[in-house]
Each structure stands twice: as structure tokens, then as C-alpha cells.
Amino acid sequence: MQPKVKSFFDEATNTATHVIIDHQTCRAAIIDSVKDFDPKSGRTSTKSAGEVVAFVRAQNLTVDWILETHVHADHLTAAPYLKEELGGKIGIGSKIQAVQGVFKSVFNAEEKFAVDGRQFDHLFEDGQVFFIGELQARVIHTPGHTPACVTYLIGDAAFVGDTLFMPDFGTARCDFPGGDARALFRSIKKILTLPPETRLFLCHDYAPGGRDYCWETTVAAERAGNIHVHDGISEDEFVNMRSARDQQLEMPKLILPSVQVNMRAGELPPADDNGVHYLKLPVDAL
Ligand SMILES: [Fe+2]
């Protein structure tokens, strides 16, 4: 089974949003959407996500699922906007509860903020099977970048989130709260034991060396050429490389706004008594 995939790339956050289509039934899922956010003005917009909405409408698709591979730290999700416009259920891995627990205290979120994942319509367990029309999808828990990361395997296509990048860019950082380089290596091995021709769809690309943006590769290409985890690299070699590299990385530009919103399934924190929603910036706390 080779589902059709239409991808949208947001250059401002280097994020790829994927629409997975079951042509038999005209049903679809949307993975890892983007709500535009300008940190200078605090303004949001739905320009990027609006392109996805226009595509779905033009193709006469019914959206079954709006899926997140994880709580993103570099862009805001547009899941609530997509749900309002197109319908569908918002899903994420069940380990989101651990992520919410950590960030509830980091941001000293309101007492009422629940850390049981209830803000999402569905929490997926490892191995759970679900359907997009007649396409069968399976959830693979792939922690490491965050404890809640999942991969969605739909036919011959795996949507790996930030578990892997294109072979020439390697792998995702593991230094956010709850990240674990050893866990990431083991998660990557789960993906790389899928059939070699499995298509891998990534959440990000950074176009190293000035090449064109690209967000699709294969298990075979990653095993042959991923600069961090090609065949032959040991777990200890990977962990040492990843840990050393992560110490050099700056925080993503949008990490503070992104996490506060994405841990709420894309909703803003409750408005203040003047009706305005505020995001917090913890000082010297991280
Ligand atoms: Fe991420």
C-alpha cells in the first residue's frame, strides 16, 4: 500500500506538513501543521495552514485525523484551526502526559491545567492501529528527541517527526527536558529495521550546503548515508557525538512560545482578565 502524500513546507520554521490521502474513500490525515507566529509582535496567523485547508477543500477530502508526532519546540501547531475548518480528531502519543508534567512546572501553568493529555482528542499507545479511510496506520513510540515522540507508519510511508532528518543533516537534538540520546538511537533502529524501500517523511529540513529543501527519503538511504546513524555506527558512538553536539546548540528561536501552546494541543493559555492571552518567558529558569 502506497498512500499518496502531499507535503507543504514552511520556510520560516523549516517545517514540513504532510497530508496523507486515501483515494478510495477521499479521506485524509494531516501531520505536523504550522501556525505562523511572529515573536517580535506576538501576532499569529493561519497563512501557512490556510494553504493546507485550501488543498483539502479543493480535493474534496474529509479529514479523519490531525496528528502530531510530538510537542514541537520550534513552531506552533495549527491543529485547533485545522479542526475548526476541516473537522477531524487531534491525536498525539500518550507519553504527552510526561511532557505536560515537566512543562506545567517550567511555566508554572495554572492549577487547572491537566497533565493527563485530555486537551487532545486521542492519545495513541505504542503499536496502536487506526485507519485513515481504508488506509491502515500503526503508531510506533520513538522517544529520544522528546519522551512522547511517535512515528506514524501508514502503508509504505513512515512519518518520523524529528527522529531522523535527511541523511546529510543527521538526527534531532536530545537535550530538551526528557530528551535521551540513547533512547533516540534505539528508536531510530526501530525505524531503520523497516523494509529498505519504506518511504520516510520528515518534519524538518535545513538544506545544508545550499541544496534544495527536501523532506522525503528512504530507510535504505538513511542506513547507507545518514551522517549520524548510518549502518556501522554504535550506540555509544552516537550518544557521545549527540551529547557533544547538543552542548553547542542554541535554543530554538520559538521554543518558549511553542511549548506553552503545543502542550495544550495548540490552544493559548487562558486569557487574562483584560481578555488578552499572554505567553510567559521564564527568566534564568531553564
Ligand atoms: Fe521537535
Coordinates of C-alpha atoms in Angstrom, one line a residue, residues 86-265:
L86 CA -11.9 20.8 8.4
G87 CA -13.0 18.6 11.3
G88 CA -11.0 15.5 12.4
K89 CA -9.6 14.4 15.7
I90 CA -6.4 15.7 17.1
G91 CA -4.0 12.9 18.1
I92 CA -0.6 12.5 19.8
G93 CA 1.4 9.9 21.6
S94 CA 0.2 9.0 25.1
K95 CA 3.5 9.9 26.7
I96 CA 2.5 13.5 26.2
Q97 CA 1.4 13.3 29.8
A98 CA 5.1 13.2 30.9
V99 CA 5.9 16.2 28.7
Q100 CA 2.9 18.2 30.2
G101 CA 4.0 17.3 33.7
V102 CA 7.5 18.8 33.1
F103 CA 6.4 21.9 31.3
K104 CA 3.5 22.6 33.7
S105 CA 6.1 23.3 36.3
V106 CA 8.6 25.0 34.0
F107 CA 5.9 27.5 33.1
N108 CA 4.1 27.4 36.4
A109 CA 0.9 26.9 34.4
E110 CA -2.5 27.5 36.1
E111 CA -3.6 24.9 38.6
K112 CA -6.4 23.7 36.4
F113 CA -4.0 22.7 33.5
A114 CA -4.4 19.0 33.4
V115 CA -1.4 16.8 32.7
D116 CA -3.4 13.7 31.5
G117 CA -3.5 14.7 27.8
R118 CA -7.2 15.5 27.9
Q119 CA -6.6 18.6 25.7
F120 CA -6.1 16.1 22.8
D121 CA -9.0 14.1 21.2
H122 CA -6.9 10.9 21.2
L123 CA -3.7 9.6 22.8
F124 CA -2.0 6.8 20.9
E125 CA -0.3 3.9 22.6
D126 CA 2.7 2.2 21.1
G127 CA 1.6 -0.3 18.5
Q128 CA -1.9 1.0 18.2
V129 CA -3.6 0.6 14.8
F130 CA -6.0 3.1 13.4
F131 CA -7.5 4.0 10.0
I132 CA -7.5 6.9 7.6
G133 CA -10.4 5.9 5.4
E134 CA -9.3 2.4 4.5
L135 CA -5.6 3.1 5.0
Q136 CA -4.2 1.2 8.0
A137 CA -1.9 3.2 10.2
R138 CA 0.3 2.0 13.1
V139 CA 1.8 4.0 15.9
I140 CA 5.5 3.4 16.8
H141 CA 6.7 5.0 20.0
T142 CA 10.0 6.6 19.1
P143 CA 11.3 8.5 22.1
G144 CA 14.6 10.3 22.4
H145 CA 14.2 13.8 21.0
T146 CA 11.3 14.0 23.5
P147 CA 9.8 11.3 25.6
A148 CA 6.5 11.5 23.7
C149 CA 7.7 11.3 20.1
V150 CA 5.8 8.8 17.9
T151 CA 6.2 7.7 14.3
Y152 CA 3.1 7.0 12.2
L153 CA 3.6 4.1 9.8
I154 CA 0.9 4.3 7.0
G155 CA 1.4 1.7 4.3
D156 CA 4.9 2.0 2.9
A157 CA 5.3 5.6 4.4
A158 CA 6.6 6.4 7.9
F159 CA 6.2 9.9 9.3
V160 CA 9.1 10.1 11.7
G161 CA 8.8 13.6 13.1
D162 CA 12.1 14.7 14.5
T163 CA 13.6 11.3 14.9
L164 CA 15.6 11.4 11.7
F165 CA 16.5 14.2 9.3
M166 CA 17.7 13.9 5.7
P167 CA 20.9 11.8 5.5
D168 CA 23.1 14.8 5.1
F169 CA 21.7 16.5 8.2
G170 CA 21.6 13.5 10.6
T171 CA 19.4 13.4 13.7
A172 CA 17.5 15.6 16.1
R173 CA 18.8 17.1 19.4
C174 CA 18.1 15.3 22.6
D175 CA 18.8 18.0 25.2
F176 CA 15.3 19.2 25.8
P177 CA 13.7 18.2 29.2
G178 CA 13.1 14.4 29.0
G179 CA 15.3 14.0 25.9
D180 CA 17.6 11.0 25.8
A181 CA 20.3 10.2 23.1
R182 CA 20.4 6.5 24.0
A183 CA 16.6 6.3 23.6
L184 CA 16.8 8.1 20.3
F185 CA 19.4 5.7 18.9
R186 CA 17.1 2.8 19.8
S187 CA 14.1 4.5 18.3
I188 CA 16.0 5.1 15.1
K189 CA 17.0 1.5 14.9
K190 CA 13.3 0.6 15.1
I191 CA 12.6 2.7 12.1
L192 CA 15.7 1.5 10.2
T193 CA 14.6 -2.1 10.5
L194 CA 11.5 -1.4 8.4
P195 CA 11.8 -2.6 4.8
P196 CA 14.6 -0.7 3.0
E197 CA 12.2 0.8 0.4
T198 CA 10.0 2.3 3.2
R199 CA 9.5 6.0 2.4
L200 CA 10.4 8.3 5.3
F201 CA 8.7 11.7 5.6
L202 CA 10.5 14.1 7.9
C203 CA 9.2 17.1 9.9
H204 CA 12.1 19.4 9.2
D205 CA 14.8 20.2 6.7
Y206 CA 17.6 22.7 6.8
A207 CA 19.0 22.4 3.3
P208 CA 22.7 22.0 4.3
G209 CA 25.2 23.2 1.7
G210 CA 22.6 25.3 -0.1
R211 CA 20.8 22.3 -1.7
D212 CA 17.0 22.4 -2.3
Y213 CA 14.7 21.7 0.6
C214 CA 13.8 18.0 0.9
W215 CA 11.6 16.1 3.4
E216 CA 11.4 12.6 1.9
T217 CA 13.9 9.8 1.9
T218 CA 14.0 6.0 2.4
V219 CA 15.2 3.6 5.1
A220 CA 17.9 2.4 2.6
A221 CA 19.2 5.9 2.0
E222 CA 19.4 6.6 5.8
R223 CA 21.1 3.3 6.5
A224 CA 23.7 3.9 3.8
G225 CA 24.4 7.6 4.3
N226 CA 23.0 9.2 7.4
I227 CA 25.9 11.2 8.8
H228 CA 25.0 10.3 12.4
V229 CA 23.4 6.8 12.3
H230 CA 24.4 5.0 9.1
D231 CA 25.0 1.3 9.4
G232 CA 28.1 0.5 11.5
I233 CA 27.7 3.4 14.0
S234 CA 27.5 2.0 17.5
E235 CA 25.1 3.2 20.2
D236 CA 28.0 4.6 22.3
E237 CA 29.5 6.4 19.3
F238 CA 26.1 8.0 18.6
V239 CA 25.5 9.0 22.2
N240 CA 28.9 10.6 22.5
M241 CA 28.5 12.5 19.2
R242 CA 24.9 13.6 20.1
S243 CA 25.7 14.8 23.6
A244 CA 28.8 16.8 22.5
R245 CA 26.9 18.4 19.6
D246 CA 23.8 19.2 21.8
Q247 CA 26.0 21.2 24.2
Q248 CA 26.9 23.5 21.3
L249 CA 23.4 24.2 20.1
E250 CA 21.4 27.4 20.9
M251 CA 17.8 27.1 22.0
P252 CA 15.4 27.2 19.0
K253 CA 14.0 30.8 18.5
L254 CA 10.4 29.8 19.2
I255 CA 10.9 27.2 21.9
L256 CA 9.2 29.1 24.7
P257 CA 6.1 30.1 22.9
S258 CA 5.9 26.8 21.1
V259 CA 5.9 24.5 24.1
Q260 CA 3.4 26.6 26.0
V261 CA 0.9 26.3 23.2
N262 CA 1.7 22.9 21.9
M263 CA 1.4 21.2 25.3
R264 CA -2.2 22.5 25.2
A265 CA -2.9 20.8 21.8

